[in-house]
Each structure stands twice: as structure tokens, then as C-alpha cells.
């Protein structure tokens, strides 16, 4: 497995890849993977070990996550900014066919990107995420006020005695085991100034969203996504994924849904099964 970095307008994004070649140099097929909220590119490491190394896969850390830079101190982490981050990454890729794989937040970002720029994408794989997270119009004011109140309180980065303590904290609110937790969290932990450890992630990524699309806006944005799309769900995955599948599946004109063992991080828990499904999907979508 190889590390890489890529420069966007104002940030350097870091990631993991099964290819030593620079992303911009590939000419045929490239897979770009987008991880979920509070995760990082290591969430795709089990898939990389199972997928064919002949197909280059690049998984980058979103800004504020993993080893990537944080956004400017006066900036925040709006959903639409992640779409712009992905747009900047793909704009630097010269491959003839780009295949997107997204998990959770990454799946929603990838969906909106494909809806806007379908000419760049040959296939779409969604893992435990489909459609968009929405809010009712009457919730807009409350969302804004809650977000502004949280920003005013400021953030303090807590330090922990050991990495095991931080992993245990993540396991307490997650649906995966210690092995998955250790692989995922290793990229999110750094030494603290007082001799312990702390999260590398920007605490602002946890801020309440100040804005969400309404459901009619989400439907208008997604319109019709015509690229071949694979949705992978975990047997113990999030209920919201099933709810959003019911709401938004009709936007994906070539949608195939599969279920594998595991929870919200089923691509880490059932990496071999997911790799088999994704490999077949990519092959059927023209990947060589």
C-alpha cells in the first residue's frame, strides 16, 4: 500500500493507494474512494488488499480528517464543500474512466457529484449511503441557531493517556470490532502536548450543520443519475440507509442493491465479499 498527497486550491489532501503512480498520470481506469464522516482513507485499506492491484484505487482523507490539512480557521465544514473537494481531485485526474466509491458521507458526496458531472464518471458504488440527508423547511431556523451557538462555545481538543483509550472511545459508539477500530483510528491519532494522545481530526467537523437541503431540493439536485450504480448495505447497517433507499432509489436509473454481513462499516468487516461485488461492478462498467 502506498501513500500519496494531492494539492487542492488551498489544502493538501493525503491518502492511501494500491498504486505508486501519481493520480494525474493514469490514462485508462481509476477508482477514487470517498470515506465517511470522522473516518479516513484507512477505511478502504481492507478493500485495497482484496481488490485487483491492476486497477488503481486512490482513497484520500477529507479535509480535517486523517492526515489531510484542516480548513482555514474562519472556514467550516459544509456538505457542499466536500463536493467541491472531490471536484478538485477529479479535475486533476487524466484517466479516461473514473469510478467512484463512497461510504456513508462519501456516498452522498459522490452521488451529488455524479448528478452534476456525469460525463466524468463511469460507475458509482455506494456503501451504506444513498441520496442526501435532508431537513424540513421549518427546521431551517433551529438548525442555524444551534450551529451558531455551538461555534460560539469554541472547541477544546481533549488528550487521552494512550491510543487504546481513544480506540475504546470510538468502539463505544461504533458497530465494529477492535481490529477494525485499530486500523481506522491509527490514522486519526497523534501525540499530544502533555505526553498523551489526541485526535488528529479537526473538532469543527463535529459541529452541527447550519444548513441542510429540503427533500424537494434533494430530489431536484439528484435528478436522474444514469451511470451504473451499486449499493452495498450491511445486514446490521444504519436504518437511515434503508429509509433513504426508499426515498431516493428512483434517481439511480441503473441501481443494483446487495447486502453483505456487517454493520455501517461492512466494507471493512466483509472486505472480501465487498471486493467481489465491487470488482464485478467495475468490470461490467468497462473497467480494464
mmCIF file of C-alpha atoms in Angstrom:
data_model
loop_
_atom_site.group_PDB
_atom_site.id
_atom_site.type_symbol
_atom_site.label_atom_id
_atom_site.label_comp_id
_atom_site.label_asym_id
_atom_site.label_seq_id
_atom_site.Cartn_x
_atom_site.Cartn_y
_atom_site.Cartn_z
ATOM 1 C CA UNK A 1 0.000 0.000 0.000
ATOM 2 C CA UNK A 2 1.298 3.455 -0.934
ATOM 3 C CA UNK A 3 0.776 6.934 0.461
ATOM 4 C CA UNK A 4 0.098 9.963 -1.710
ATOM 5 C CA UNK A 5 -0.825 13.609 -1.468
ATOM 6 C CA UNK A 6 -2.667 15.940 -3.793
ATOM 7 C CA UNK A 7 -2.962 19.719 -3.682
ATOM 8 C CA UNK A 8 -6.310 21.422 -3.965
ATOM 9 C CA UNK A 9 -6.682 25.191 -4.174
ATOM 10 C CA UNK A 10 -5.619 25.873 -0.596
ATOM 11 C CA UNK A 11 -5.161 22.463 1.034
ATOM 12 C CA UNK A 12 -3.019 19.372 0.781
ATOM 13 C CA UNK A 13 -5.013 16.140 0.928
ATOM 14 C CA UNK A 14 -3.297 12.894 1.893
ATOM 15 C CA UNK A 15 -4.369 9.339 1.260
ATOM 16 C CA UNK A 16 -3.653 5.685 0.602
ATOM 17 C CA UNK A 17 -3.449 3.890 -2.727
ATOM 18 C CA UNK A 18 -2.634 0.498 -4.187
ATOM 19 C CA UNK A 19 -0.644 2.304 -6.903
ATOM 20 C CA UNK A 20 2.700 4.082 -6.654
ATOM 21 C CA UNK A 21 1.876 6.163 -9.718
ATOM 22 C CA UNK A 22 0.666 9.752 -9.426
ATOM 23 C CA UNK A 23 -3.106 10.033 -9.802
ATOM 24 C CA UNK A 24 -2.814 12.500 -12.687
ATOM 25 C CA UNK A 25 -0.701 10.109 -14.796
ATOM 26 C CA UNK A 26 -3.200 7.270 -15.222
ATOM 27 C CA UNK A 27 -4.822 7.173 -18.660
ATOM 28 C CA UNK A 28 -7.391 4.361 -18.556
ATOM 29 C CA UNK A 29 -9.380 3.489 -15.400
ATOM 30 C CA UNK A 30 -9.006 4.922 -11.915
ATOM 31 C CA UNK A 31 -11.049 4.313 -8.774
ATOM 32 C CA UNK A 32 -11.410 7.233 -6.355
ATOM 33 C CA UNK A 33 -12.787 6.370 -2.923
ATOM 34 C CA UNK A 34 -14.506 8.800 -0.536
ATOM 35 C CA UNK A 35 -14.698 7.844 3.134
ATOM 36 C CA UNK A 36 -17.340 8.599 5.730
ATOM 37 C CA UNK A 37 -17.665 11.291 8.405
ATOM 38 C CA UNK A 38 -14.990 11.085 11.129
ATOM 39 C CA UNK A 39 -13.276 8.201 9.274
ATOM 40 C CA UNK A 40 -10.289 8.400 6.923
ATOM 41 C CA UNK A 41 -8.771 6.679 3.903
ATOM 42 C CA UNK A 42 -7.705 3.683 6.019
ATOM 43 C CA UNK A 43 -11.339 2.575 5.982
ATOM 44 C CA UNK A 44 -10.661 1.405 2.409
ATOM 45 C CA UNK A 45 -7.436 -0.449 3.246
ATOM 46 C CA UNK A 46 -9.183 -3.848 3.663
ATOM 47 C CA UNK A 47 -10.808 -3.391 0.232
ATOM 48 C CA UNK A 48 -7.476 -2.488 -1.350
ATOM 49 C CA UNK A 49 -5.976 -5.715 -0.046
ATOM 50 C CA UNK A 50 -8.783 -7.708 -1.692
ATOM 51 C CA UNK A 51 -9.275 -5.843 -4.979
ATOM 52 C CA UNK A 52 -7.099 -6.468 -8.006
ATOM 53 C CA UNK A 53 -3.958 -4.319 -7.845
ATOM 54 C CA UNK A 54 -4.186 -3.901 -11.622
ATOM 55 C CA UNK A 55 -6.945 -1.326 -11.109
ATOM 56 C CA UNK A 56 -5.517 1.754 -9.342
ATOM 57 C CA UNK A 57 -7.535 2.890 -6.335
ATOM 58 C CA UNK A 58 -6.964 6.195 -4.560
ATOM 59 C CA UNK A 59 -8.623 6.886 -1.206
ATOM 60 C CA UNK A 60 -7.966 10.369 0.155
ATOM 61 C CA UNK A 61 -8.668 11.874 3.569
ATOM 62 C CA UNK A 62 -11.280 14.619 3.514
ATOM 63 C CA UNK A 63 -10.041 17.990 4.848
ATOM 64 C CA UNK A 64 -9.974 17.924 8.634
ATOM 65 C CA UNK A 65 -9.730 14.124 8.649
ATOM 66 C CA UNK A 66 -6.788 11.735 8.863
ATOM 67 C CA UNK A 67 -3.549 13.287 7.624
ATOM 68 C CA UNK A 68 -5.131 15.957 5.401
ATOM 69 C CA UNK A 69 -4.964 19.639 6.266
ATOM 70 C CA UNK A 70 -7.704 21.370 8.198
ATOM 71 C CA UNK A 71 -9.784 24.081 6.606
ATOM 72 C CA UNK A 72 -8.920 27.721 7.323
ATOM 73 C CA UNK A 73 -9.695 28.821 10.909
ATOM 74 C CA UNK A 74 -12.531 31.016 9.620
ATOM 75 C CA UNK A 75 -13.988 28.237 7.468
ATOM 76 C CA UNK A 76 -16.390 25.439 8.348
ATOM 77 C CA UNK A 77 -17.291 22.014 7.003
ATOM 78 C CA UNK A 78 -20.371 22.333 4.839
ATOM 79 C CA UNK A 79 -21.545 19.325 2.868
ATOM 80 C CA UNK A 80 -21.253 21.194 -0.410
ATOM 81 C CA UNK A 81 -17.564 21.894 0.310
ATOM 82 C CA UNK A 82 -16.863 18.151 0.281
ATOM 83 C CA UNK A 83 -18.411 18.023 -3.192
ATOM 84 C CA UNK A 84 -16.020 20.791 -4.246
ATOM 85 C CA UNK A 85 -13.092 18.884 -2.700
ATOM 86 C CA UNK A 86 -13.980 15.846 -4.798
ATOM 87 C CA UNK A 87 -14.439 18.008 -7.887
ATOM 88 C CA UNK A 88 -10.923 19.407 -7.448
ATOM 89 C CA UNK A 89 -9.421 15.926 -7.045
ATOM 90 C CA UNK A 90 -11.175 14.543 -10.116
ATOM 91 C CA UNK A 91 -10.219 17.631 -12.151
ATOM 92 C CA UNK A 92 -6.570 16.664 -11.701
ATOM 93 C CA UNK A 93 -7.155 13.116 -12.916
ATOM 94 C CA UNK A 94 -6.486 12.433 -16.599
ATOM 95 C CA UNK A 95 -7.945 8.919 -16.706
ATOM 96 C CA UNK A 96 -10.466 8.169 -19.425
ATOM 97 C CA UNK A 97 -12.814 6.484 -16.951
ATOM 98 C CA UNK A 98 -13.197 7.435 -13.277
ATOM 99 C CA UNK A 99 -15.066 5.070 -10.983
ATOM 100 C CA UNK A 100 -16.323 6.492 -7.684
ATOM 101 C CA UNK A 101 -16.694 4.501 -4.456
ATOM 102 C CA UNK A 102 -18.246 6.266 -1.486
ATOM 103 C CA UNK A 103 -19.054 5.204 2.053
ATOM 104 C CA UNK A 104 -21.713 6.964 4.141
ATOM 105 C CA UNK A 105 -20.997 10.716 3.823
ATOM 106 C CA UNK A 106 -18.703 9.855 0.916
ATOM 107 C CA UNK A 107 -21.555 8.038 -0.832
ATOM 108 C CA UNK A 108 -23.775 11.120 -0.605
ATOM 109 C CA UNK A 109 -20.992 13.396 -1.825
ATOM 110 C CA UNK A 110 -20.296 11.037 -4.733
ATOM 111 C CA UNK A 111 -23.989 10.877 -5.633
ATOM 112 C CA UNK A 112 -24.317 14.652 -5.850
ATOM 113 C CA UNK A 113 -21.071 14.914 -7.805
ATOM 114 C CA UNK A 114 -22.249 12.367 -10.373
ATOM 115 C CA UNK A 115 -25.588 14.153 -10.656
ATOM 116 C CA UNK A 116 -23.694 17.354 -11.553
ATOM 117 C CA UNK A 117 -20.861 15.909 -13.655
ATOM 118 C CA UNK A 118 -21.961 12.551 -15.110
ATOM 119 C CA UNK A 119 -19.635 12.866 -18.103
ATOM 120 C CA UNK A 120 -16.589 12.266 -15.880
ATOM 121 C CA UNK A 121 -17.811 9.122 -14.114
ATOM 122 C CA UNK A 122 -18.038 5.564 -15.496
ATOM 123 C CA UNK A 123 -19.549 3.891 -12.424
ATOM 124 C CA UNK A 124 -20.699 4.601 -8.897
ATOM 125 C CA UNK A 125 -20.503 2.349 -5.830
ATOM 126 C CA UNK A 126 -22.376 3.398 -2.704
ATOM 127 C CA UNK A 127 -21.617 1.716 0.637
ATOM 128 C CA UNK A 128 -24.126 2.334 3.419
ATOM 129 C CA UNK A 129 -25.238 5.636 1.935
ATOM 130 C CA UNK A 130 -27.637 6.809 -0.760
ATOM 131 C CA UNK A 131 -29.410 10.051 -1.580
ATOM 132 C CA UNK A 132 -28.866 13.042 0.707
ATOM 133 C CA UNK A 133 -29.525 13.893 4.358
ATOM 134 C CA UNK A 134 -32.424 16.361 4.394
ATOM 135 C CA UNK A 135 -34.265 18.659 6.773
ATOM 136 C CA UNK A 136 -37.778 20.040 6.708
ATOM 137 C CA UNK A 137 -38.019 23.740 5.742
ATOM 138 C CA UNK A 138 -39.485 24.602 9.132
ATOM 139 C CA UNK A 139 -36.328 23.204 10.771
ATOM 140 C CA UNK A 140 -34.021 25.661 8.997
ATOM 141 C CA UNK A 141 -34.015 28.361 11.685
ATOM 142 C CA UNK A 142 -33.451 25.902 14.532
ATOM 143 C CA UNK A 143 -30.558 24.274 12.625
ATOM 144 C CA UNK A 144 -28.907 27.640 12.088
ATOM 145 C CA UNK A 145 -29.317 28.800 15.669
ATOM 146 C CA UNK A 146 -27.991 25.527 17.082
ATOM 147 C CA UNK A 147 -24.953 25.640 14.788
ATOM 148 C CA UNK A 148 -24.127 29.241 15.667
ATOM 149 C CA UNK A 149 -24.436 28.521 19.390
ATOM 150 C CA UNK A 150 -22.015 25.612 19.085
ATOM 151 C CA UNK A 151 -19.494 27.704 17.149
ATOM 152 C CA UNK A 152 -19.634 30.398 19.841
ATOM 153 C CA UNK A 153 -18.678 27.887 22.542
ATOM 154 C CA UNK A 154 -15.403 27.062 20.804
ATOM 155 C CA UNK A 155 -13.586 23.727 20.803
ATOM 156 C CA UNK A 156 -11.082 22.051 23.083
ATOM 157 C CA UNK A 157 -9.045 19.092 21.870
ATOM 158 C CA UNK A 158 -9.050 16.531 24.645
ATOM 159 C CA UNK A 159 -5.948 14.474 25.372
ATOM 160 C CA UNK A 160 -6.024 10.790 26.393
ATOM 161 C CA UNK A 161 -3.389 8.660 28.164
ATOM 162 C CA UNK A 162 -2.966 6.098 25.367
ATOM 163 C CA UNK A 163 -4.109 5.203 21.875
ATOM 164 C CA UNK A 164 -6.056 2.286 23.371
ATOM 165 C CA UNK A 165 -8.180 4.785 25.286
ATOM 166 C CA UNK A 166 -9.065 6.650 22.108
ATOM 167 C CA UNK A 167 -9.825 3.436 20.218
ATOM 168 C CA UNK A 168 -12.033 2.265 23.098
ATOM 169 C CA UNK A 169 -13.907 5.565 22.981
ATOM 170 C CA UNK A 170 -14.593 5.072 19.262
ATOM 171 C CA UNK A 171 -15.621 1.437 19.765
ATOM 172 C CA UNK A 172 -18.162 2.502 22.377
ATOM 173 C CA UNK A 173 -20.119 4.458 19.744
ATOM 174 C CA UNK A 174 -19.450 2.210 16.726
ATOM 175 C CA UNK A 175 -20.635 -1.125 15.394
ATOM 176 C CA UNK A 176 -17.262 -2.691 14.581
ATOM 177 C CA UNK A 177 -14.690 -4.714 16.493
ATOM 178 C CA UNK A 178 -11.277 -3.802 17.887
ATOM 179 C CA UNK A 179 -9.382 -4.940 14.782
ATOM 180 C CA UNK A 180 -11.373 -2.596 12.553
ATOM 181 C CA UNK A 181 -11.167 0.151 15.165
ATOM 182 C CA UNK A 182 -7.388 -0.048 15.418
ATOM 183 C CA UNK A 183 -6.884 0.125 11.633
ATOM 184 C CA UNK A 184 -9.282 3.023 11.247
ATOM 185 C CA UNK A 185 -8.108 5.061 14.232
ATOM 186 C CA UNK A 186 -4.356 4.705 13.659
ATOM 187 C CA UNK A 187 -4.590 7.445 11.018
ATOM 188 C CA UNK A 188 -6.690 9.686 13.262
ATOM 189 C CA UNK A 189 -4.389 9.769 16.321
ATOM 190 C CA UNK A 190 -1.344 11.924 17.073
ATOM 191 C CA UNK A 191 0.836 12.654 20.143
ATOM 192 C CA UNK A 192 -0.500 15.373 22.418
ATOM 193 C CA UNK A 193 1.481 18.227 24.005
ATOM 194 C CA UNK A 194 1.092 16.757 27.504
ATOM 195 C CA UNK A 195 2.555 13.344 26.701
ATOM 196 C CA UNK A 196 -0.670 11.563 25.828
ATOM 197 C CA UNK A 197 -2.501 11.253 22.508
ATOM 198 C CA UNK A 198 -5.304 13.150 20.847
ATOM 199 C CA UNK A 199 -7.411 13.049 17.716
ATOM 200 C CA UNK A 200 -5.889 14.485 14.550
ATOM 201 C CA UNK A 201 -9.339 15.353 13.231
ATOM 202 C CA UNK A 202 -10.499 18.955 13.266
ATOM 203 C CA UNK A 203 -13.106 19.265 16.060
ATOM 204 C CA UNK A 204 -15.147 21.518 13.769
ATOM 205 C CA UNK A 205 -16.185 18.513 11.674
ATOM 206 C CA UNK A 206 -18.461 17.589 14.592
ATOM 207 C CA UNK A 207 -20.272 20.912 14.547
ATOM 208 C CA UNK A 208 -23.978 20.857 13.885
ATOM 209 C CA UNK A 209 -24.830 21.574 10.281
ATOM 210 C CA UNK A 210 -26.044 25.135 9.797
ATOM 211 C CA UNK A 211 -27.896 24.176 6.615
ATOM 212 C CA UNK A 212 -29.426 21.110 5.010
ATOM 213 C CA UNK A 213 -31.308 20.704 1.767
ATOM 214 C CA UNK A 214 -35.021 20.115 1.974
ATOM 215 C CA UNK A 215 -36.264 16.870 0.454
ATOM 216 C CA UNK A 216 -37.699 18.617 -2.650
ATOM 217 C CA UNK A 217 -34.332 20.339 -3.158
ATOM 218 C CA UNK A 218 -32.517 17.000 -2.798
ATOM 219 C CA UNK A 219 -34.760 15.384 -5.402
ATOM 220 C CA UNK A 220 -34.168 18.298 -7.777
ATOM 221 C CA UNK A 221 -30.412 18.113 -7.275
ATOM 222 C CA UNK A 222 -30.109 14.375 -7.827
ATOM 223 C CA UNK A 223 -32.488 14.388 -10.814
ATOM 224 C CA UNK A 224 -31.528 11.251 -12.805
ATOM 225 C CA UNK A 225 -28.191 9.517 -12.229
ATOM 226 C CA UNK A 226 -27.622 7.349 -15.271
ATOM 227 C CA UNK A 227 -24.237 5.768 -14.519
ATOM 228 C CA UNK A 228 -24.255 2.117 -13.373
ATOM 229 C CA UNK A 229 -24.655 2.196 -9.587
ATOM 230 C CA UNK A 230 -24.059 -0.483 -6.963
ATOM 231 C CA UNK A 231 -25.462 -0.028 -3.440
ATOM 232 C CA UNK A 232 -23.937 -2.227 -0.725
ATOM 233 C CA UNK A 233 -25.730 -2.434 2.622
ATOM 234 C CA UNK A 234 -24.738 -4.191 5.822
ATOM 235 C CA UNK A 235 -27.070 -6.703 7.448
ATOM 236 C CA UNK A 236 -26.739 -4.633 10.632
ATOM 237 C CA UNK A 237 -26.319 -1.294 8.878
ATOM 238 C CA UNK A 238 -27.980 2.018 9.568
ATOM 239 C CA UNK A 239 -31.761 2.211 9.321
ATOM 240 C CA UNK A 240 -31.372 5.611 7.645
ATOM 241 C CA UNK A 241 -29.786 3.900 4.637
ATOM 242 C CA UNK A 242 -32.894 1.770 4.093
ATOM 243 C CA UNK A 243 -35.103 4.826 4.551
ATOM 244 C CA UNK A 244 -33.102 6.852 2.047
ATOM 245 C CA UNK A 245 -33.050 3.954 -0.396
ATOM 246 C CA UNK A 246 -36.845 4.022 -0.357
ATOM 247 C CA UNK A 247 -36.863 7.816 -0.900
ATOM 248 C CA UNK A 248 -34.095 8.183 -3.470
ATOM 249 C CA UNK A 249 -33.595 4.879 -5.322
ATOM 250 C CA UNK A 250 -35.659 6.072 -8.298
ATOM 251 C CA UNK A 251 -32.999 8.701 -9.078
ATOM 252 C CA UNK A 252 -30.467 5.970 -9.930
ATOM 253 C CA UNK A 253 -31.604 4.580 -13.270
ATOM 254 C CA UNK A 254 -29.156 1.624 -13.171
ATOM 255 C CA UNK A 255 -29.220 0.714 -9.487
ATOM 256 C CA UNK A 256 -28.351 -2.724 -8.115
ATOM 257 C CA UNK A 257 -28.538 -3.300 -4.353
ATOM 258 C CA UNK A 258 -26.647 -6.018 -2.470
ATOM 259 C CA UNK A 259 -26.426 -6.975 1.210
ATOM 260 C CA UNK A 260 -23.314 -8.276 2.986
ATOM 261 C CA UNK A 261 -22.633 -9.240 6.577
ATOM 262 C CA UNK A 262 -21.719 -6.406 8.903
ATOM 263 C CA UNK A 263 -22.786 -3.011 10.111
ATOM 264 C CA UNK A 264 -22.244 0.513 8.836
ATOM 265 C CA UNK A 265 -18.582 -0.334 8.103
ATOM 266 C CA UNK A 266 -19.405 -3.557 6.281
ATOM 267 C CA UNK A 267 -16.721 -2.781 3.674
ATOM 268 C CA UNK A 268 -14.168 -3.282 6.437
ATOM 269 C CA UNK A 269 -15.937 -6.179 8.146
ATOM 270 C CA UNK A 270 -16.732 -8.119 4.944
ATOM 271 C CA UNK A 271 -13.953 -6.814 2.735
ATOM 272 C CA UNK A 272 -13.663 -9.923 0.547
ATOM 273 C CA UNK A 273 -17.387 -10.044 -0.244
ATOM 274 C CA UNK A 274 -17.481 -6.316 -0.942
ATOM 275 C CA UNK A 275 -14.397 -6.565 -3.155
ATOM 276 C CA UNK A 276 -16.028 -9.324 -5.190
ATOM 277 C CA UNK A 277 -19.157 -7.227 -5.700
ATOM 278 C CA UNK A 278 -17.245 -4.050 -6.498
ATOM 279 C CA UNK A 279 -14.797 -5.812 -8.815
ATOM 280 C CA UNK A 280 -17.636 -7.311 -10.834
ATOM 281 C CA UNK A 281 -19.427 -3.958 -10.938
ATOM 282 C CA UNK A 282 -16.329 -2.162 -12.192
ATOM 283 C CA UNK A 283 -15.715 -4.843 -14.829
ATOM 284 C CA UNK A 284 -19.311 -4.608 -16.056
ATOM 285 C CA UNK A 285 -18.899 -0.825 -16.231
ATOM 286 C CA UNK A 286 -15.965 -1.096 -18.630
ATOM 287 C CA UNK A 287 -13.013 -1.113 -16.254
ATOM 288 C CA UNK A 288 -9.998 -2.993 -17.605
#
